């Protein structure tokens, strides 16, 4: 939000620098994100002076040019060649002297230089309106009054006022600071408490407002009281639409608004003065001379100010005419047919207070983030509508010649009173961490216009002004006090008190970091997807388990995600469309489901690999068609090892999302699943390449590894012994089965089992057979192993492989 220093000075006396104001605004919670000095006229008329045309004759070489002598208060008159048809001797004019910088309509700078025009020297330029940014007229030069002083600077003649604009990062809760008066009130409170300022605010003078008589032929009805708790308005007639005066144009330009006409500019001015949005209707277009604030049936059509047809929600607050036709989406956006146009001569001016929550919903539903909607959704002040209306009416009378055509309509069935909140002085000091005397607290509350309505020892009851919609409880009142008291005044404690704390087991953040570090070391990148998906992804799923949400800003994201795989595939598809096809990513996230009326969520770790595992290299590439599967398996095995999960079963997964894969489990409790994704699922998401995907049940994994403690064992001084076996087995047997048998057979000296070769040949091995080459490593901590020690274990292993797996030992 932009705040103009010149505007602020209308309401509060400020004798401090813009830099000091910036510091104070930030200190009171209105963080200044930027500060810019701006000129109401580009260049500020620097170098432009008043001149007196002493002579004016026709140029000897050009009929349409004049050769002039102009006195600008220097030693000698300047000779200037001028092409304006209205230049004559005796005039007082504005002259751009040599070196003056001027600006084109597009804002490009150019400099006046001495030169010759058609053979005659020219030492400056006599200026027209558009050349100085004073208007759009280029028909002739500016002719000043005869009493204008020669040599006077144009910036003083036109009283050019530069401005300083503060860019404030207004937080969503600060309904009291959406206007210049609101910011001035906050500044005044701080300056009164900390700088000896009077704290007085110069509110707009409304004493000249005279209300009209009767209803001007209009009737107003509010059907939707919840949506429009207060609805005020007034009829204005005999309006003449034209450009706004310079002071109003400059005020709006300073805060980034483009002036349009006097009526529209006044409504924008009042919005940024009071924080009260106004809306002007062409009174001649109000069918039946009746205005109704109501809702319309679902999917009713409405053509907005830009000509776009919109389907309305039954929750939208609509301002309708006598036929029930929408003229405006209340508090958000106007309609095309009822708006002010070049032929408008009478208007109905609306100043309403709308339900903040419903305005926010409507604004996001229709993607209309207008200034009015932003103001209303923070919670506008219901008790300033008539004040804002009166000031707007006075300005419209002054700038358009309008007359008041009615009394003020003010439909306010239930007055919204200041909120009463109980506060304890002791709680103030406890939360702030400083001992602020009760008298000081009372001064601060008074400066904030928060009235103390009851006091009883340590207890007070305060009435919070209705412009502070975010102050709802005692802690909020204390925060208001602290803002004005000053954060920097709170003493830093001389001692620090802390409690002994113990890490939980399992330590979730530590385990998460450990897993993330490992995966990053393996070349994975962490991703973060939103926890929302499209319901169409789960057409084949149990619809009763889906958690639907009402997402008004992105209506297609209408369910909480029920799995991690669709988020992964969305990321793959997004990257593939941008020629990034070699991906290794992981994500910590949650999935959601519903059972009856209860909603559950569970933390997961997903990871996937697609495309080439390694970047292109002159080194030999991995050629196995499912290399990504084995790389993923290796990463998962490393993960479960560092997380302390060391006892689990390995089975083939039945999950339909996989073409093939494995699951690690303890009985029915699944720890993780991984494999190659079903191509049909990938294709449905627009992914054409093979994807290896794994999903870990993070909660089960942490529980499985929680009780396992790290054991430190001395490195053995004795050598390892390796033996190899070639086992001919059925195709259905997995290496995991062989590994499990081996490690259960001997837990003392057998240290490692590894598959180092797979061989398939139906002619040599038979149909449905394969040969696994497996290495076994043995080592003892206390002695050097002898052949008989190893042979004894190997014979037992061979016997079990033959009996349990039907294996044949190749020799």
XYZ file of N, CA and C in Angstrom, residues 21 60 76-78 85 117 120 125 136 180 198-199 236 247 316 367 381 431 455 470 500 571 586 604 695 713 724:
84
model
N 10.055 9.392 9.776
C 8.692 8.862 9.631
C 8.743 7.393 9.227
N 13.341 35.007 -41.482
C 13.652 35.356 -42.880
C 13.633 34.157 -43.831
N 21.682 39.693 -21.144
C 21.198 40.092 -22.472
C 20.009 39.226 -22.853
N 19.102 39.770 -23.644
C 17.963 38.970 -24.109
C 18.427 37.768 -24.937
N 17.590 36.741 -24.949
C 17.886 35.524 -25.722
C 17.181 35.586 -27.062
N 1.951 29.597 -33.400
C 1.210 30.627 -34.153
C 0.764 31.801 -33.298
N 18.271 27.138 -36.382
C 17.058 26.663 -37.039
C 16.845 27.517 -38.280
N 19.225 30.546 -38.406
C 19.211 31.540 -37.341
C 19.453 30.868 -35.980
N 13.852 27.657 -25.765
C 12.564 27.303 -26.347
C 11.441 27.928 -25.533
N -2.297 18.981 -22.006
C -2.177 18.251 -23.267
C -2.218 19.169 -24.488
N -5.076 6.848 4.668
C -4.157 7.879 5.151
C -4.547 8.370 6.536
N 1.176 16.723 19.977
C -0.168 16.952 20.543
C -1.087 15.751 20.336
N -0.795 14.962 19.298
C -1.625 13.796 18.999
C -2.918 14.142 18.299
N -27.081 12.553 -6.020
C -26.490 13.824 -6.441
C -26.902 14.095 -7.880
N -4.633 19.319 -8.028
C -4.334 18.798 -6.684
C -4.848 17.374 -6.516
N -22.802 -14.578 -3.295
C -22.337 -13.244 -3.657
C -23.358 -12.183 -3.236
N -11.771 -14.110 -8.861
C -10.407 -13.627 -9.144
C -10.406 -12.114 -9.387
N -14.550 -0.166 8.688
C -15.184 0.428 9.867
C -16.645 0.717 9.541
N 3.292 -10.121 29.521
C 3.457 -10.439 28.105
C 4.501 -9.566 27.430
N -12.671 0.533 35.436
C -11.386 0.264 36.069
C -11.619 -0.203 37.501
N -9.225 -6.399 13.981
C -8.352 -7.509 14.378
C -8.137 -7.578 15.893
N 16.264 -27.925 31.304
C 16.923 -29.067 30.658
C 15.880 -29.777 29.805
N 5.216 -33.395 -11.093
C 6.549 -32.783 -11.159
C 7.322 -33.287 -12.372
N 12.951 -36.353 -4.200
C 12.255 -36.928 -3.050
C 11.418 -35.846 -2.386
N 4.553 -39.260 4.830
C 5.200 -40.177 3.896
C 6.508 -39.570 3.397
N 7.696 -45.323 -1.961
C 6.961 -44.573 -0.939
C 7.180 -45.237 0.409
N 31.694 -51.261 17.308
C 32.460 -52.516 17.366
C 33.861 -52.262 16.832
N 32.299 -68.242 -3.147
C 31.278 -67.982 -4.155
C 30.480 -69.237 -4.443
